[in-house]
CSV table of C-alpha atoms in Angstrom, one decimal:
chain,number,residue,atom,x,y,z
D,359,LEU,CA,-8.6,-22.5,-13.7
D,360,ILE,CA,-7.1,-25.3,-15.5
D,361,HIS,CA,-3.6,-24.7,-16.7
D,362,GLY,CA,-0.9,-27.1,-17.8
D,363,ASN,CA,-0.7,-30.4,-20.0
D,364,TRP,CA,-4.4,-31.0,-20.4
D,365,LEU,CA,-6.5,-31.9,-23.3
D,366,PRO,CA,-9.3,-29.6,-24.4
D,367,LEU,CA,-11.7,-32.5,-24.0
D,368,HIS,CA,-10.7,-33.5,-20.6
D,369,SER,CA,-10.6,-29.9,-19.3
D,370,LYS,CA,-14.3,-29.5,-20.5
D,371,GLN,CA,-15.3,-32.5,-18.7
D,372,ILE,CA,-14.0,-31.2,-15.6
D,373,SER,CA,-15.6,-27.9,-16.1
D,374,ASN,CA,-19.0,-29.5,-16.6
D,375,ASN,CA,-18.6,-31.6,-13.6
D,376,ILE,CA,-18.0,-28.7,-11.5
D,377,LYS,CA,-21.0,-26.7,-12.9
D,378,ASN,CA,-23.3,-29.9,-12.2
D,379,ALA,CA,-22.2,-30.2,-8.8
D,380,PHE,CA,-22.9,-26.5,-8.0
D,381,ASN,CA,-26.0,-26.3,-10.0
D,382,ASN,CA,-28.5,-24.2,-8.2
D,383,GLY,CA,-26.4,-23.9,-5.2
D,384,ILE,CA,-24.7,-20.5,-5.8
D,385,ASP,CA,-26.1,-17.2,-5.3
D,386,LYS,CA,-24.4,-13.7,-5.2
D,387,LYS,CA,-26.3,-13.0,-2.0
D,388,ASN,CA,-24.1,-15.3,-0.2
D,389,ARG,CA,-20.7,-14.0,-1.4
D,390,VAL,CA,-18.3,-12.4,1.2
D,391,LEU,CA,-18.0,-8.7,1.3
D,392,CYS,CA,-14.8,-7.2,2.5
D,393,PRO,CA,-14.7,-5.3,5.8
D,394,ILE,CA,-13.4,-1.8,4.8
D,395,ILE,CA,-13.7,1.7,5.6
D,396,ASP,CA,-14.4,4.5,3.1
D,397,ILE,CA,-11.6,7.2,3.7
D,398,ASN,CA,-12.6,9.5,0.7
D,399,GLU,CA,-12.3,13.1,2.1
D,400,GLN,CA,-11.4,11.8,5.4
D,401,GLN,CA,-7.7,13.2,5.3
D,402,THR,CA,-5.6,11.7,8.0
D,403,LEU,CA,-7.1,8.9,10.2
D,404,LEU,CA,-5.3,7.7,13.0
D,405,TYR,CA,-5.3,4.2,14.3
D,406,PRO,CA,-3.4,3.3,17.4
D,407,ILE,CA,-2.4,-0.4,18.0
D,408,THR,CA,-1.3,-1.4,21.6
D,409,LEU,CA,1.0,-4.3,21.9
D,410,LYS,CA,2.6,-6.1,24.8
D,411,ASP,CA,6.4,-5.2,25.2
D,412,HIS,CA,7.1,-4.1,21.9
D,413,ASP,CA,9.3,-1.5,19.8
D,414,HIS,CA,7.8,1.7,18.6
D,415,ALA,CA,6.5,1.6,15.1
D,416,SER,CA,4.5,3.8,12.5
D,417,VAL,CA,3.0,3.2,9.2
D,418,ILE,CA,1.9,5.9,6.9
D,419,TYR,CA,-0.4,4.3,4.5
D,420,THR,CA,-1.9,6.2,1.4
D,421,PRO,CA,-4.4,4.3,-0.8
D,422,MET,CA,-5.3,5.8,-4.3
D,423,LEU,CA,-8.9,6.5,-5.1
D,424,ASP,CA,-8.8,5.0,-8.4
D,425,LYS,CA,-7.0,2.0,-10.1
D,426,LYS,CA,-6.2,3.3,-13.5
D,427,ASP,CA,-3.0,2.1,-15.1
D,428,THR,CA,-1.4,5.6,-14.7
D,429,THR,CA,-2.5,5.9,-11.1
D,430,THR,CA,-1.0,2.4,-10.5
D,431,ALA,CA,2.3,3.2,-12.4
D,432,LEU,CA,2.7,6.5,-10.6
D,433,THR,CA,2.2,4.9,-7.2
D,434,MET,CA,4.7,2.2,-8.0
D,435,ILE,CA,7.6,4.2,-9.6
D,436,THR,CA,7.3,6.6,-6.4
D,437,SER,CA,7.8,3.7,-4.2
D,438,HIS,CA,10.6,2.6,-6.2
D,439,LEU,CA,12.2,6.0,-6.7
D,440,LEU,CA,11.9,7.0,-2.9
D,441,SER,CA,12.8,3.7,-1.1
D,442,PRO,CA,16.5,4.1,-1.2
D,443,LEU,CA,16.5,7.7,-0.4
D,444,PHE,CA,14.0,7.1,2.6
D,445,PHE,CA,16.4,4.3,3.9
D,446,GLN,CA,19.5,6.4,3.4
D,447,LYS,CA,17.8,9.3,5.4
D,448,MET,CA,16.1,7.2,7.9
D,449,ARG,CA,18.2,4.3,8.7
D,450,THR,CA,21.7,5.1,7.5
D,451,GLU,CA,22.0,8.8,8.5
D,452,LYS,CA,19.4,9.3,11.3
D,453,GLN,CA,19.6,5.7,12.5
D,454,TYR,CA,15.9,5.8,13.8
D,455,GLY,CA,15.6,1.8,13.5
D,456,TYR,CA,16.5,-1.3,11.8
D,457,ILE,CA,13.0,-1.9,9.9
D,458,VAL,CA,12.9,1.0,7.4
D,459,GLY,CA,11.1,1.3,3.9
D,460,VAL,CA,8.7,2.4,1.3
D,461,GLY,CA,6.5,0.0,-0.4
D,462,TYR,CA,4.0,-0.4,-3.0
D,463,VAL,CA,0.9,-1.8,-1.0
D,464,PRO,CA,-2.2,-2.4,-3.3
D,465,ILE,CA,-5.4,-3.5,-1.5
D,466,ASN,CA,-8.2,-5.1,-3.4
D,467,ARG,CA,-6.7,-4.1,-6.9
D,468,TYR,CA,-6.4,-0.3,-5.8
D,469,PRO,CA,-2.8,1.0,-5.4
D,470,GLY,CA,-1.3,2.4,-2.4
D,471,ILE,CA,2.1,3.4,-0.9
D,472,ALA,CA,3.3,2.7,2.6
D,473,PHE,CA,6.1,4.4,4.6
D,474,TYR,CA,7.2,2.6,7.8
D,475,ILE,CA,9.9,2.5,10.4
D,476,GLN,CA,10.2,0.2,13.5
D,477,SER,CA,12.4,1.8,16.3
D,478,PRO,CA,13.8,0.6,19.6
D,479,HIS,CA,14.2,4.2,20.9
D,480,THR,CA,11.9,6.8,19.1
D,481,ASP,CA,8.3,7.1,20.0
D,482,SER,CA,5.8,6.3,17.3
D,483,ILE,CA,4.5,10.0,17.2
D,484,THR,CA,7.9,11.1,16.3
D,485,LEU,CA,8.3,8.5,13.7
D,486,ALA,CA,5.1,9.5,12.1
D,487,LYS,CA,6.4,13.2,12.1
D,488,VAL,CA,9.8,12.5,10.6
D,489,MET,CA,8.2,10.5,7.8
D,490,ASP,CA,5.9,13.4,6.9
D,491,GLU,CA,9.0,15.6,7.0
D,492,PHE,CA,10.8,13.3,4.7
D,493,ILE,CA,7.7,13.3,2.3
D,494,ASN,CA,7.6,17.2,2.3
D,495,GLU,CA,11.5,17.4,1.6
D,496,SER,CA,11.3,14.6,-1.1
D,497,LEU,CA,11.0,17.0,-4.2
D,498,THR,CA,14.2,18.6,-3.0
D,499,PHE,CA,15.7,15.2,-3.1
D,500,LEU,CA,14.3,14.4,-6.4
D,501,GLU,CA,16.3,17.6,-8.1
D,502,GLU,CA,19.1,15.6,-8.1
D,503,VAL,CA,17.6,12.7,-10.5
D,504,SER,CA,19.0,13.0,-13.8
D,505,ARG,CA,17.6,12.1,-17.1
D,506,GLU,CA,19.9,9.2,-17.2
D,507,ASP,CA,19.2,8.1,-13.8
D,508,TRP,CA,15.3,8.4,-14.5
D,509,GLN,CA,15.6,6.1,-17.7
D,510,ASN,CA,17.5,3.6,-15.6
D,511,LEU,CA,14.8,3.6,-12.7
D,512,THR,CA,11.8,3.3,-15.4
D,513,GLN,CA,13.8,0.8,-17.4
D,514,GLY,CA,14.6,-1.2,-14.1
D,515,LEU,CA,10.9,-1.4,-13.1
D,516,ALA,CA,9.8,-2.4,-16.5
D,517,GLY,CA,12.2,-5.1,-16.5
D,518,GLN,CA,11.0,-6.6,-13.1
D,519,LEU,CA,7.5,-6.6,-14.9
D,520,GLN,CA,8.9,-8.3,-17.9
D,521,GLU,CA,10.6,-11.2,-16.1
D,522,LYS,CA,9.6,-14.5,-17.3
D,523,ASP,CA,7.9,-17.0,-15.0
D,524,GLN,CA,10.4,-19.4,-13.7
D,525,ASN,CA,8.0,-22.4,-13.7
D,526,LEU,CA,4.5,-23.7,-14.4
D,527,ARG,CA,3.2,-23.2,-10.8
D,528,ILE,CA,4.3,-19.5,-10.8
D,529,LYS,CA,2.8,-19.0,-14.1
D,530,SER,CA,-0.5,-20.5,-13.1
D,531,GLN,CA,-0.6,-18.5,-9.9
D,532,ARG,CA,-0.3,-15.2,-11.9
D,533,PHE,CA,-3.1,-16.3,-14.1
D,534,TRP,CA,-5.3,-17.1,-11.3
D,535,ALA,CA,-4.4,-13.8,-9.6
D,536,ALA,CA,-5.3,-12.0,-12.9
D,537,ILE,CA,-8.6,-13.9,-12.9
D,538,CYS,CA,-9.3,-12.8,-9.4
D,539,ASN,CA,-8.6,-9.2,-10.4
D,540,GLN,CA,-11.0,-9.7,-13.3
D,541,ASP,CA,-8.2,-9.3,-15.8
D,542,THR,CA,-9.6,-12.2,-18.1
D,543,LEU,CA,-7.8,-11.1,-21.1
D,544,PHE,CA,-4.4,-11.2,-19.4
D,545,MET,CA,-3.4,-7.6,-20.3
D,546,HIS,CA,-3.0,-5.8,-17.3
D,547,LYS,CA,0.6,-6.3,-16.9
D,548,GLU,CA,1.4,-5.3,-20.8
D,549,GLN,CA,-0.9,-2.3,-20.3
D,550,LEU,CA,0.8,-1.2,-16.9
D,551,LEU,CA,4.2,-1.5,-18.6
D,552,ASP,CA,3.3,0.9,-21.2
D,553,ALA,CA,2.0,3.2,-18.7
D,554,ILE,CA,5.3,3.3,-16.6
D,555,LEU,CA,7.4,3.7,-19.8
D,556,SER,CA,5.3,6.6,-20.7
D,557,LEU,CA,5.6,8.6,-17.5
D,558,THR,CA,7.6,11.6,-16.9
D,559,LEU,CA,9.7,12.7,-13.7
D,560,LYS,CA,7.3,15.8,-13.5
D,561,GLN,CA,4.6,13.7,-13.4
D,562,VAL,CA,5.8,11.9,-10.2
D,563,LYS,CA,6.6,15.2,-8.8
D,564,ASP,CA,3.1,16.4,-9.0
D,565,PHE,CA,2.0,13.0,-7.8
D,566,ILE,CA,4.0,13.4,-4.6
D,567,SER,CA,2.9,16.9,-4.0
D,568,ASN,CA,-0.8,16.3,-4.7
D,569,LYS,CA,-1.5,12.9,-3.3
D,570,LEU,CA,1.4,12.5,-0.3
D,571,MET,CA,2.2,16.0,1.0
D,572,LEU,CA,0.4,16.8,4.1
D,573,LYS,CA,-0.4,20.5,3.1
D,574,ASN,CA,-2.7,19.1,0.4
D,575,LYS,CA,-4.5,17.1,2.9
D,576,PRO,CA,-4.2,13.4,1.6
D,577,ASP,CA,-6.6,10.8,2.6
D,578,ARG,CA,-4.5,8.4,4.3
D,579,ILE,CA,-4.2,6.1,7.5
D,580,ILE,CA,-1.5,6.6,10.2
D,581,LEU,CA,-1.1,3.2,12.1
D,582,TYR,CA,1.2,3.6,15.2
D,583,SER,CA,2.1,1.9,18.2
D,584,ARG,CA,0.9,3.0,21.7
D,585,GLU,CA,2.6,2.2,24.9
D,586,ASN,CA,0.4,-0.1,27.1
D,587,SER,CA,-0.5,0.6,30.7
D,588,SER,CA,2.5,-1.4,32.1
D,589,GLN,CA,4.8,1.0,30.0
D,590,VAL,CA,3.3,4.3,30.8
D,591,LYS,CA,4.2,6.1,34.0
D,592,THR,CA,1.2,6.3,36.2
D,593,SER,CA,0.1,10.0,36.6
D,594,GLN,CA,-2.9,12.3,36.0
D,595,ASN,CA,-1.4,13.6,32.8
D,596,ASN,CA,-0.6,10.2,31.5
D,597,ASN,CA,-4.1,8.7,31.5
D,598,GLU,CA,-5.4,7.5,28.2
D,599,ALA,CA,-7.6,10.3,27.5
D,600,ASN,CA,-4.8,12.7,27.8
D,601,ILE,CA,-2.5,10.5,25.6
D,602,LYS,CA,-5.2,10.1,23.1
D,603,ARG,CA,-5.5,13.9,22.9
D,604,LYS,CA,-1.9,14.5,22.4
D,605,GLU,CA,-1.6,11.9,19.7
D,606,ILE,CA,-4.6,13.9,17.8
D,607,GLN,CA,-2.9,17.2,18.3
D,608,GLU,CA,0.8,16.0,17.3
D,609,LEU,CA,-0.5,14.1,14.1
D,610,VAL,CA,-3.2,16.3,13.0
D,611,GLY,CA,-5.8,13.7,12.3
D,612,ARG,CA,-9.0,12.0,13.4
D,613,ALA,CA,-8.8,8.9,15.8
D,614,ILE,CA,-10.8,5.7,14.7
D,615,GLY,CA,-10.9,2.4,16.4
D,616,ALA,CA,-11.6,-1.2,15.3
D,617,ASP,CA,-15.4,-0.7,14.9
D,618,ASP,CA,-14.5,2.0,12.1
D,619,LEU,CA,-12.6,-0.6,10.4
D,620,THR,CA,-15.1,-3.4,10.4
D,621,LYS,CA,-18.1,-1.4,8.4
D,622,LYS,CA,-19.5,-3.7,5.7
D,623,SER,CA,-19.4,-2.3,2.1
D,624,LYS,CA,-19.6,-3.8,-1.3
D,625,ARG,CA,-16.4,-4.5,-3.2
D,626,LYS,CA,-15.6,-1.5,-5.7
D,627,TYR,CA,-15.5,-3.4,-8.9
């Protein structure tokens, strides 16, 4: 990418020099493949993380199976809509922890949404369960969203996407990110903006119900902290096997490990 105060002649010279330097030295077989895991139709996968002397923490991450503009818009606006409600319930009212939130988290251009809590006093299994309870009750909270609230929400998110780049460096980074995401016409932002402004609150409610609620068995990963051996009381009922069995029963999912997360697969372009 060459962007800025460059003459076309100089840009072409630089481009030709680079092409000549790498002539016959590039092969697709040498490209880096992302270590990923296919969670399609896997429902809930459980990934415990053991850390030394840590607080309790849980993350429920739900990735989407496609990267259509409508799917991305639904994921973004759902995060935008639920974030203040989640903070109010989990931080202000129930005081589960000091790091609490809902975030839009895309991975390799595929949209996803994450709910997370870090707590000094509530165990990670309980945190995951209360987050599921919030998701299941979220449609009730959304009944209070008025037409004016909805318009303000969509216009606010659209306004963030329409913000102008503050300087040339930021603009160049945006262009480079678009190129990496194969958006060579630099139209994705405008298309996403149109998708956001065309959404209805009913579509968001259907999205939450179909993609996030536990009753509909969404494909997702729950990352949660597990106490290390020095933090667990030594007893026959507290060995690793029993702890793992209890976690699976409580969270209703299938446990996976590091080996499952490093399967090699081609990128989904």
